[in-house]
Amino acid sequence: MPPRLKRQRSKTPEAGSSDESEDLSDQAEDETEDDELLTSPAKGKGKAQASSNIIVQTSFDAYFSYTASRAQTSSNVFSNLVLPLSAEEYNEAIASAKPRLRTPQAAITTPAIRNNLFSRFIIELEEGFNILCYGYGSKRQLLNQFATDFCSKKGHVVIANGFQPDFTIKDLLNQLENIRGIVDLELSSSTPEQQAQRISRFFSSLPSNTKRPPHLYIIIHNIDSATLRPPRAKSILSLLALNPNIHIIASIDHINAPLIWSSSESSTRKPYTLPFTDFKARSASESTESSTPSRGFAWLYHDLTTLSSYDFELSYIDRTSLTSAHGGGPRKKADFASTLPSTLNPSATLPGGGITNMSETAALHILASVTQKAQKLFMLLGKRQLDAIEELGGGGGGTSANVDLQATAIGYDALFNLARADFVATNDTALRALLGEFRDHGLIVSAQGTSGSGGEALWIPLRKERLASVLQNLQGQVS
């Protein structure tokens, strides 16, 4: 019995040690599996989701898992699927929808308040101030009404649409020189500075057949536009604004627009003006003073909140292009692809497959200013493009809006053969000269061919209906 007891005692600890070793091995395997789940990087979304089901991720783990995943973007851009609307089409759509919409009306648009405000404007202008209007909503219609009802009865009126992308200070000066008598004064050079000085001299002098000097009222919509911000444009406007007989009524929409002018430019007052009976005495006193003209703006701010939509101001922007929405930072050239000629940035793709905001009226104006050979070249390219649109499915059912115009482009060599066969251009130099007239105005755009042969592809950025109407009008002029 004792030996048997010994054997039982010897077996008992061995069995217990084996059980403990098995438990330790199982625990070690579990720990290694947990370590692998915690330390092994996820090689795919499936593993990441599987691990997230087992382990609760912290905020740090969730952040790094999100940033490590590939960003998913779609190539179906809205501006490539929907053609942009022209100004006429947009206005027609808005006009048809207005009866169903209830737009808020500002109190300033009521006739009684509006007339009182306009009378106050006239008094402040006569006192030597210039008016700068700010506030939410389009102020174009209200200021145009002020120019028609009040300013036109007191002198000359010129309205400048500064919101147009191609507007320049030179355009304003040229329009001012259409006033009778200005071009009769001597002009040493045709620079904008000399033009502004001549206009200022004209409205500072007393005509021989009148007892009072002429007055000029300049209405500038969006004086804070990019074309009127440069120092040269500001200098010219400040010369006109400080003339006692030139009155500027301008509007701004940018929140930081007052920073365009310094405090001295905004607060500089016009020279004191004597009554009209003493105008000759004032002219004599001014002749003895310094010949350097004073500059400034003499702004007087007015809140002109109208709550009106900016339909007309935004009619030059491609509404189907996301690049037209600007957040206030520095613009890129691609942001202007829908409005500027594509030759400024040939490598950029125009929104809507090469569609620009070229209207039918603008195209006819351009064609009226080119030679007859250039008109024939345009007709050749236009007829060829209409045939290509028909072949691509734009022949009926209103499906022409879905046709990518760049797909209807013709190669330069093929266009040269057509032009030479029709005796429009007999050599490469003549053809490029004719095309240059249209490229400068954005009426013909080009891009490098994507086929293996490469080459230059040309097309007209007008949809089928507009292009057919332009060709019909042009056919009557040529014939």
Coordinates of C-alpha atoms in Angstrom, one line a residue:
M1 CA 0.0 0.0 0.0
P2 CA 2.7 2.6 0.8
P3 CA 4.4 2.2 -2.6
R4 CA 1.0 2.5 -4.3
L5 CA 0.3 5.7 -2.3
K6 CA 3.6 7.1 -3.4
R7 CA 2.8 6.4 -7.0
Q8 CA -0.5 8.2 -6.5
R9 CA 1.2 11.2 -4.9
S10 CA 3.7 11.3 -7.7
K11 CA 1.0 11.2 -10.4
T12 CA -1.1 13.9 -8.8
P13 CA 1.3 16.8 -9.1
E14 CA 2.2 15.8 -12.7
A15 CA -1.5 15.9 -13.8
G16 CA -1.9 19.3 -12.1
S17 CA 1.2 20.7 -13.8
S18 CA 0.0 19.6 -17.2
D19 CA -3.4 21.3 -16.7
E20 CA -1.7 24.5 -15.6
S21 CA 0.6 24.3 -18.7
E22 CA -2.4 23.9 -20.9
D23 CA -4.1 26.9 -19.4
L24 CA -1.0 29.0 -19.8
S25 CA -0.6 28.0 -23.4
D26 CA -4.3 28.9 -24.1
Q27 CA -3.9 32.2 -22.4
A28 CA -0.7 32.9 -24.4
E29 CA -2.5 32.1 -27.7
D30 CA -5.3 34.5 -26.8
E31 CA -2.8 37.2 -26.0
T32 CA -1.0 36.7 -29.3
E33 CA -4.2 36.9 -31.2
D34 CA -5.2 40.1 -29.4
D35 CA -1.8 41.6 -30.1
E36 CA -2.1 40.7 -33.8
L37 CA -5.5 42.4 -33.9
L38 CA -4.1 45.5 -32.3
T39 CA -0.8 45.8 -34.0
S40 CA -1.4 44.5 -37.5
P41 CA -2.4 47.2 -40.0
A42 CA -5.6 46.8 -41.9
K43 CA -5.0 45.9 -45.5
G44 CA -8.4 46.6 -46.7
K45 CA -11.8 47.9 -45.8
G46 CA -13.0 44.3 -45.0
K47 CA -10.4 43.8 -42.3
A48 CA -10.9 47.3 -40.9
Q49 CA -14.6 46.6 -40.6
A50 CA -14.0 43.2 -39.1
S51 CA -11.6 44.6 -36.5
S52 CA -14.0 47.4 -35.7
N53 CA -16.7 44.8 -34.9
I54 CA -14.4 43.2 -32.4
I55 CA -12.5 46.2 -30.9
V56 CA -14.1 49.5 -30.0
Q57 CA -12.0 52.2 -31.8
T58 CA -10.9 55.3 -30.0
S59 CA -11.3 58.7 -31.6
F60 CA -7.6 58.7 -32.6
D61 CA -8.0 55.3 -34.3
A62 CA -11.1 56.5 -36.1
Y63 CA -9.3 59.6 -37.3
F64 CA -6.4 57.7 -38.7
S65 CA -8.6 55.1 -40.3
Y66 CA -10.6 57.8 -42.0
T67 CA -7.6 59.7 -43.3
A68 CA -5.9 56.5 -44.5
S69 CA -8.8 55.6 -46.7
R70 CA -8.9 56.7 -50.3
A71 CA -11.1 59.7 -51.1
Q72 CA -13.9 58.8 -53.5
T73 CA -14.7 61.4 -56.1
S74 CA -17.1 61.2 -59.0
S75 CA -16.2 62.2 -62.5
N76 CA -19.8 63.1 -63.4
V77 CA -19.4 66.9 -63.1
F78 CA -22.7 68.8 -63.3
S79 CA -21.2 71.4 -65.5
N80 CA -20.3 68.7 -68.1
L81 CA -23.8 67.2 -68.1
V82 CA -25.9 70.4 -68.3
L83 CA -25.3 73.2 -70.8
P84 CA -25.2 76.7 -69.4
L85 CA -28.0 79.1 -70.0
S86 CA -27.7 82.3 -71.9
A87 CA -28.8 85.6 -70.4
E88 CA -31.9 85.6 -72.5
E89 CA -32.9 82.1 -71.6
Y90 CA -32.2 82.7 -67.9
N91 CA -34.3 85.9 -67.9
E92 CA -37.2 84.1 -69.6
A93 CA -37.1 81.2 -67.1
I94 CA -37.0 83.7 -64.1
A95 CA -39.8 85.7 -65.6
S96 CA -42.0 82.7 -66.0
A97 CA -41.3 81.6 -62.4
K98 CA -41.8 85.0 -60.7
P99 CA -45.6 84.7 -60.6
R100 CA -45.3 81.6 -58.4
L101 CA -42.6 83.1 -56.2
R102 CA -43.2 85.6 -53.3
T103 CA -40.1 87.8 -53.1
P104 CA -39.7 90.2 -50.1
Q105 CA -40.1 93.9 -50.8
A106 CA -37.9 96.4 -49.0
A107 CA -39.5 99.5 -47.6
I108 CA -37.1 101.6 -49.7
T109 CA -38.8 100.5 -52.9
T110 CA -42.1 102.1 -52.0
P111 CA -42.8 105.3 -54.1
A112 CA -43.0 107.7 -51.2
I113 CA -39.8 106.6 -49.5
R114 CA -38.0 106.3 -52.8
N115 CA -38.8 109.8 -53.9
N116 CA -37.8 111.3 -50.6
L117 CA -34.5 109.4 -50.8
F118 CA -33.9 110.6 -54.4
S119 CA -34.5 114.2 -53.4
R120 CA -32.0 113.8 -50.6
F121 CA -29.5 112.4 -53.1
I122 CA -29.8 115.5 -55.3
I123 CA -29.3 117.8 -52.4
E124 CA -26.2 116.0 -51.2
L125 CA -24.8 115.9 -54.8
E126 CA -25.3 119.6 -55.1
E127 CA -23.5 120.1 -51.8
G128 CA -20.3 118.6 -53.2
F129 CA -20.6 114.9 -52.1
N130 CA -20.5 111.7 -54.1
I131 CA -22.9 108.9 -53.1
L132 CA -21.8 105.3 -52.4
C133 CA -24.6 102.8 -51.9
Y134 CA -24.2 99.6 -50.0
G135 CA -26.6 96.9 -48.7
Y136 CA -28.0 93.5 -49.6
G137 CA -29.7 93.1 -52.9
S138 CA -29.2 94.4 -56.4
K139 CA -29.2 98.2 -56.6
R140 CA -29.1 98.5 -60.4
Q141 CA -32.8 99.0 -61.0
L142 CA -33.2 101.6 -58.3
L143 CA -30.1 103.7 -59.3
N144 CA -31.2 103.5 -63.0
Q145 CA -34.6 104.9 -62.0
F146 CA -32.8 107.7 -60.1
A147 CA -30.8 108.5 -63.2
T148 CA -33.9 108.6 -65.4
D149 CA -36.3 110.5 -63.1
F150 CA -34.0 113.0 -61.5
C151 CA -30.5 113.2 -62.9
S152 CA -31.5 113.4 -66.6
K153 CA -33.5 116.6 -65.8
K154 CA -30.4 118.3 -64.5
G155 CA -27.6 117.4 -66.9
H156 CA -25.8 114.6 -68.8
V157 CA -26.1 111.1 -67.5
V158 CA -23.8 108.1 -68.2
I159 CA -24.4 104.7 -66.7
A160 CA -21.4 102.2 -66.4
N161 CA -22.0 98.5 -65.7
G162 CA -18.8 97.7 -63.8
F163 CA -20.0 94.1 -63.2
Q164 CA -19.4 93.2 -66.8
P165 CA -16.2 91.1 -67.0
D166 CA -14.8 92.9 -70.0
F167 CA -15.6 96.5 -68.8
T168 CA -12.6 98.8 -68.6
I169 CA -12.1 102.4 -67.6
K170 CA -11.4 103.2 -71.2
D171 CA -14.9 102.2 -72.1
L172 CA -16.3 104.7 -69.6
L173 CA -14.1 107.5 -70.9
N174 CA -15.0 106.8 -74.5
Q175 CA -18.7 107.0 -73.6
L176 CA -18.2 110.3 -71.8
E177 CA -16.5 111.7 -74.9
N178 CA -19.7 111.2 -76.9
I179 CA -21.1 114.2 -75.1
R180 CA -21.2 117.1 -77.5
G181 CA -18.3 119.5 -77.2
I182 CA -15.8 117.4 -75.4
V183 CA -13.9 116.2 -78.5
D184 CA -13.6 119.9 -79.6
L185 CA -11.0 120.5 -76.8
E186 CA -7.4 119.8 -77.6
L187 CA -5.9 116.4 -76.6
S188 CA -2.2 115.9 -76.5
S189 CA -2.4 112.1 -76.4
S190 CA -5.1 109.5 -76.4
T191 CA -4.1 108.0 -73.1
P192 CA -6.9 107.5 -70.5
E193 CA -5.3 110.1 -68.2
Q194 CA -5.4 112.7 -70.9
Q195 CA -8.9 111.8 -71.8
A196 CA -10.0 112.3 -68.1
Q197 CA -8.2 115.6 -67.9
R198 CA -10.0 116.9 -71.0
I199 CA -13.4 115.8 -69.7
S200 CA -12.6 117.5 -66.4
R201 CA -11.7 120.7 -68.2
F202 CA -14.9 120.6 -70.2
F203 CA -17.1 120.4 -67.1
S204 CA -15.0 123.1 -65.3
S205 CA -15.4 125.7 -68.1
L206 CA -18.4 127.9 -68.7
P207 CA -19.9 127.6 -72.2
S208 CA -20.3 130.9 -74.1
N209 CA -24.0 130.5 -74.7
T210 CA -25.1 129.5 -71.2
K211 CA -25.1 131.1 -67.8
R212 CA -24.3 128.0 -65.9
P213 CA -21.7 125.2 -66.4
P214 CA -22.9 121.7 -67.5
H215 CA -23.3 119.0 -65.0
L216 CA -22.5 115.3 -65.5
Y217 CA -24.0 112.4 -63.5
I218 CA -22.1 109.1 -63.6
I219 CA -23.9 106.0 -62.4
I220 CA -21.4 103.2 -61.7
H221 CA -22.8 99.8 -60.8
N222 CA -20.3 97.8 -58.8
I223 CA -17.5 100.2 -58.6
D224 CA -15.7 97.6 -56.4
S225 CA -15.4 95.3 -59.5
A226 CA -11.9 93.9 -60.4
T227 CA -11.7 96.1 -63.4
L228 CA -12.1 99.3 -61.5
R229 CA -9.8 98.5 -58.5
P230 CA -6.4 99.1 -60.1
P231 CA -4.6 102.3 -59.1
R232 CA -4.8 103.6 -62.6
A233 CA -8.6 103.3 -62.7
K234 CA -8.8 104.8 -59.2
S235 CA -6.7 107.8 -60.1
I236 CA -8.9 108.6 -63.2
L237 CA -12.1 108.2 -61.2
S238 CA -10.8 110.4 -58.4
L239 CA -10.0 113.1 -60.9
L240 CA -13.5 113.1 -62.2
A241 CA -15.1 112.6 -58.8
L242 CA -13.6 115.8 -57.3
N243 CA -14.8 118.0 -60.1
P244 CA -17.6 120.3 -58.7
N245 CA -19.8 119.7 -61.8
I246 CA -19.3 115.9 -62.0
H247 CA -21.3 113.8 -59.7
I248 CA -20.7 110.0 -59.1
I249 CA -23.4 107.7 -57.7
A250 CA -21.9 104.2 -57.3
S251 CA -22.8 100.9 -55.7
I252 CA -20.7 98.3 -53.9
D253 CA -21.5 94.7 -52.9
H254 CA -18.3 93.3 -51.5
I255 CA -18.1 93.4 -47.7
N256 CA -14.5 94.7 -47.9
A257 CA -15.1 97.3 -50.6
P258 CA -14.6 100.4 -48.4
L259 CA -10.9 99.2 -48.0
I260 CA -10.3 100.1 -51.6
W261 CA -10.0 103.8 -50.8
S262 CA -7.9 105.3 -48.0
S263 CA -9.5 107.6 -45.4
S264 CA -8.0 110.7 -47.1
E265 CA -9.5 109.6 -50.5
S266 CA -12.9 109.0 -49.0
S267 CA -13.1 112.2 -47.0
T268 CA -11.5 114.7 -49.5
R269 CA -14.1 117.4 -50.3
K270 CA -14.7 119.1 -53.6
P271 CA -13.5 122.7 -54.1
Y272 CA -16.0 125.2 -52.8
T273 CA -18.4 126.2 -55.5
L274 CA -19.8 129.8 -55.7
P275 CA -23.3 130.4 -57.0
F276 CA -23.7 130.3 -60.8
T277 CA -23.8 134.1 -61.0
D278 CA -20.3 134.3 -59.6
F279 CA -18.9 131.5 -61.8
K280 CA -16.6 133.7 -63.8
A281 CA -15.1 135.1 -60.5
R282 CA -14.5 131.5 -59.3
S283 CA -12.9 130.6 -62.6
A284 CA -10.5 133.6 -62.3
S285 CA -9.6 132.6 -58.7
E286 CA -9.0 129.0 -59.7
S287 CA -6.7 130.1 -62.5
T288 CA -4.4 131.8 -60.0
E289 CA -4.1 128.6 -58.0
S290 CA -2.0 125.6 -58.6
S291 CA -2.7 123.9 -62.0
T292 CA -2.4 120.4 -60.4
P293 CA -6.0 119.1 -60.1
S294 CA -7.1 117.7 -56.8
R295 CA -8.1 114.1 -56.5
G296 CA -10.5 112.3 -54.2
F297 CA -14.0 110.9 -53.9
A298 CA -15.9 112.7 -51.1
W299 CA -18.0 109.6 -50.4
L300 CA -21.2 109.8 -48.5
Y301 CA -22.5 106.3 -47.6
H302 CA -26.1 105.3 -48.0
D303 CA -27.8 102.0 -47.0
L304 CA -29.7 100.9 -50.1
T305 CA -30.9 97.5 -49.2
T306 CA -33.4 96.3 -51.8
L307 CA -33.5 92.6 -51.3
S308 CA -33.7 92.2 -55.0
S309 CA -32.0 89.3 -56.8
Y310 CA -28.8 89.8 -58.8
D311 CA -30.2 88.5 -62.0
F312 CA -28.8 91.0 -64.4
E313 CA -25.4 91.2 -62.7
L314 CA -25.0 87.4 -62.8
S315 CA -26.2 87.0 -66.3
Y316 CA -22.5 86.9 -67.5
I317 CA -21.6 83.9 -65.3
D318 CA -22.0 80.3 -66.2
R319 CA -24.5 79.1 -63.6
T320 CA -23.9 75.4 -64.3
S321 CA -20.2 75.7 -63.6
L322 CA -18.9 75.2 -60.1
T323 CA -15.8 77.3 -60.9
S324 CA -18.0 80.4 -61.2
A325 CA -18.8 80.3 -57.5
H326 CA -16.0 82.3 -55.9
G327 CA -15.3 82.5 -52.2
G328 CA -13.4 85.7 -52.2
G329 CA -9.8 84.4 -52.4
P330 CA -7.4 84.9 -55.3
R331 CA -8.9 83.7 -58.5
K332 CA -7.3 81.3 -61.0
K333 CA -7.4 81.7 -64.7
A334 CA -9.6 78.6 -64.9
D335 CA -12.3 80.5 -62.9
F336 CA -12.8 82.8 -65.9
A337 CA -12.9 79.9 -68.5
S338 CA -16.7 80.4 -69.0
T339 CA -16.4 84.1 -69.8
L340 CA -12.9 84.9 -71.2
P341 CA -11.7 83.6 -74.6
S342 CA -10.4 80.2 -74.3
T343 CA -7.1 81.2 -76.0
L344 CA -6.1 82.8 -72.7
N345 CA -5.8 79.3 -71.3
P346 CA -5.8 76.7 -74.1
S347 CA -5.0 73.8 -71.8
A348 CA -8.1 74.3 -69.6
T349 CA -11.3 72.5 -70.5
L350 CA -14.3 74.8 -70.9
P351 CA -17.4 74.0 -68.8
G352 CA -20.1 72.1 -70.7
G353 CA -17.7 70.6 -73.3
G354 CA -16.4 73.9 -74.6
I355 CA -19.6 76.0 -74.1
T356 CA -19.0 79.6 -73.3
N357 CA -21.5 82.3 -72.5
M358 CA -21.5 83.6 -76.1
S359 CA -24.9 85.0 -77.0
E360 CA -26.4 85.2 -80.4
T361 CA -26.3 89.0 -80.4
A362 CA -22.6 89.1 -79.4
A363 CA -21.8 86.6 -82.2
L364 CA -23.6 88.8 -84.8
H365 CA -21.8 91.9 -83.6
I366 CA -18.4 90.1 -84.0
L367 CA -19.3 88.8 -87.5
A368 CA -20.4 92.3 -88.6
S369 CA -17.0 93.7 -87.9
V370 CA -14.9 91.1 -89.8
T371 CA -14.1 90.8 -93.5
Q372 CA -16.2 88.9 -96.0
K373 CA -13.7 86.1 -96.2
A374 CA -13.8 85.6 -92.5
Q375 CA -17.6 85.4 -92.6
K376 CA -17.4 82.7 -95.3
L377 CA -14.9 80.8 -93.2
F378 CA -17.3 81.0 -90.3
M379 CA -20.1 79.7 -92.4
L380 CA -18.0 76.8 -93.6
L381 CA -17.2 75.8 -90.0
G382 CA -20.7 76.4 -88.8
K383 CA -22.4 74.3 -91.5
R384 CA -19.9 71.5 -90.9
Q385 CA -20.6 71.7 -87.1
L386 CA -24.4 71.5 -87.7
D387 CA -24.0 68.4 -89.8
A388 CA -21.8 66.8 -87.1
I389 CA -24.5 67.6 -84.4
E390 CA -27.1 65.9 -86.6
E391 CA -24.9 62.8 -86.9
L392 CA -24.4 62.7 -83.1
G393 CA -28.1 62.6 -82.4
G394 CA -29.0 66.2 -82.2
G395 CA -31.4 66.2 -85.1
G396 CA -34.7 66.1 -83.3
G397 CA -36.5 65.5 -80.0
G398 CA -34.6 68.3 -78.3
T399 CA -31.5 66.1 -77.8
S400 CA -29.1 68.7 -79.1
A401 CA -28.5 69.9 -75.5
N402 CA -26.8 66.6 -74.7
V403 CA -24.3 66.9 -77.6
D404 CA -20.8 67.7 -76.5
L405 CA -19.7 70.4 -79.0
Q406 CA -16.1 69.4 -78.6
A407 CA -17.0 66.1 -80.1
T408 CA -18.2 68.0 -83.3
A409 CA -14.9 69.8 -83.7
I410 CA -13.1 69.7 -87.1
G411 CA -9.4 69.2 -87.5
Y412 CA -7.3 72.1 -88.7
D413 CA -6.1 70.3 -91.7
A414 CA -9.7 69.4 -92.7
L415 CA -10.8 73.0 -92.3
F416 CA -7.8 74.2 -94.4
N417 CA -8.9 71.8 -97.2
L418 CA -12.4 73.2 -97.1
A419 CA -11.2 76.8 -97.1
R420 CA -8.8 76.2 -100.0
A421 CA -11.5 74.4 -102.0
D422 CA -13.9 77.4 -101.5
F423 CA -11.1 79.9 -102.2
V424 CA -11.4 81.4 -98.7
A425 CA -7.7 80.9 -97.7
T426 CA -5.1 79.5 -100.1
N427 CA -2.3 79.2 -97.6
D428 CA -1.7 78.5 -93.9
T429 CA -0.9 82.1 -93.0
A430 CA -4.1 83.4 -94.5
L431 CA -6.2 80.8 -92.6
R432 CA -4.5 81.5 -89.3
A433 CA -5.1 85.2 -89.8
L434 CA -8.8 84.7 -90.3
L435 CA -9.1 82.4 -87.4
G436 CA -7.2 84.8 -85.1
E437 CA -10.0 87.4 -85.5
F438 CA -12.5 84.9 -84.1
R439 CA -10.2 83.5 -81.4
D440 CA -9.6 86.9 -80.0
H441 CA -13.3 87.3 -79.3
G442 CA -13.9 83.6 -78.2
L443 CA -16.2 82.9 -81.2
I444 CA -14.0 80.0 -82.3
V445 CA -12.2 77.8 -79.7
S446 CA -9.6 75.2 -80.2
A447 CA -8.0 72.3 -78.3
Q448 CA -5.4 69.7 -79.0
G449 CA -6.8 66.5 -80.5
T450 CA -7.0 63.5 -78.3
S451 CA -6.5 60.9 -81.1
G452 CA -3.2 59.3 -81.9
S453 CA -2.6 61.7 -84.8
G454 CA -3.0 64.7 -82.5
G455 CA -3.5 68.0 -84.3
E456 CA -5.6 71.0 -83.5
A457 CA -9.4 70.7 -83.3
L458 CA -11.7 73.8 -83.9
W459 CA -15.3 74.4 -83.1
I460 CA -17.8 77.2 -82.5
P461 CA -19.0 77.5 -78.8
L462 CA -22.7 77.9 -79.7
R463 CA -25.5 75.3 -79.3
K464 CA -27.4 74.1 -82.3
E465 CA -30.3 76.6 -82.2
R466 CA -28.2 79.7 -81.7
L467 CA -25.7 78.6 -84.4
A468 CA -28.4 77.9 -86.9
S469 CA -30.0 81.4 -86.3
V470 CA -26.6 83.1 -86.6
L471 CA -25.8 81.3 -89.9
Q472 CA -29.3 82.3 -91.2
N473 CA -28.7 85.9 -90.5
L474 CA -25.2 85.8 -91.8
Q475 CA -26.4 84.1 -95.0
G476 CA -28.7 87.1 -95.7
Q477 CA -25.8 89.6 -95.2
V478 CA -23.3 87.7 -97.4
S479 CA -25.8 87.1 -100.2

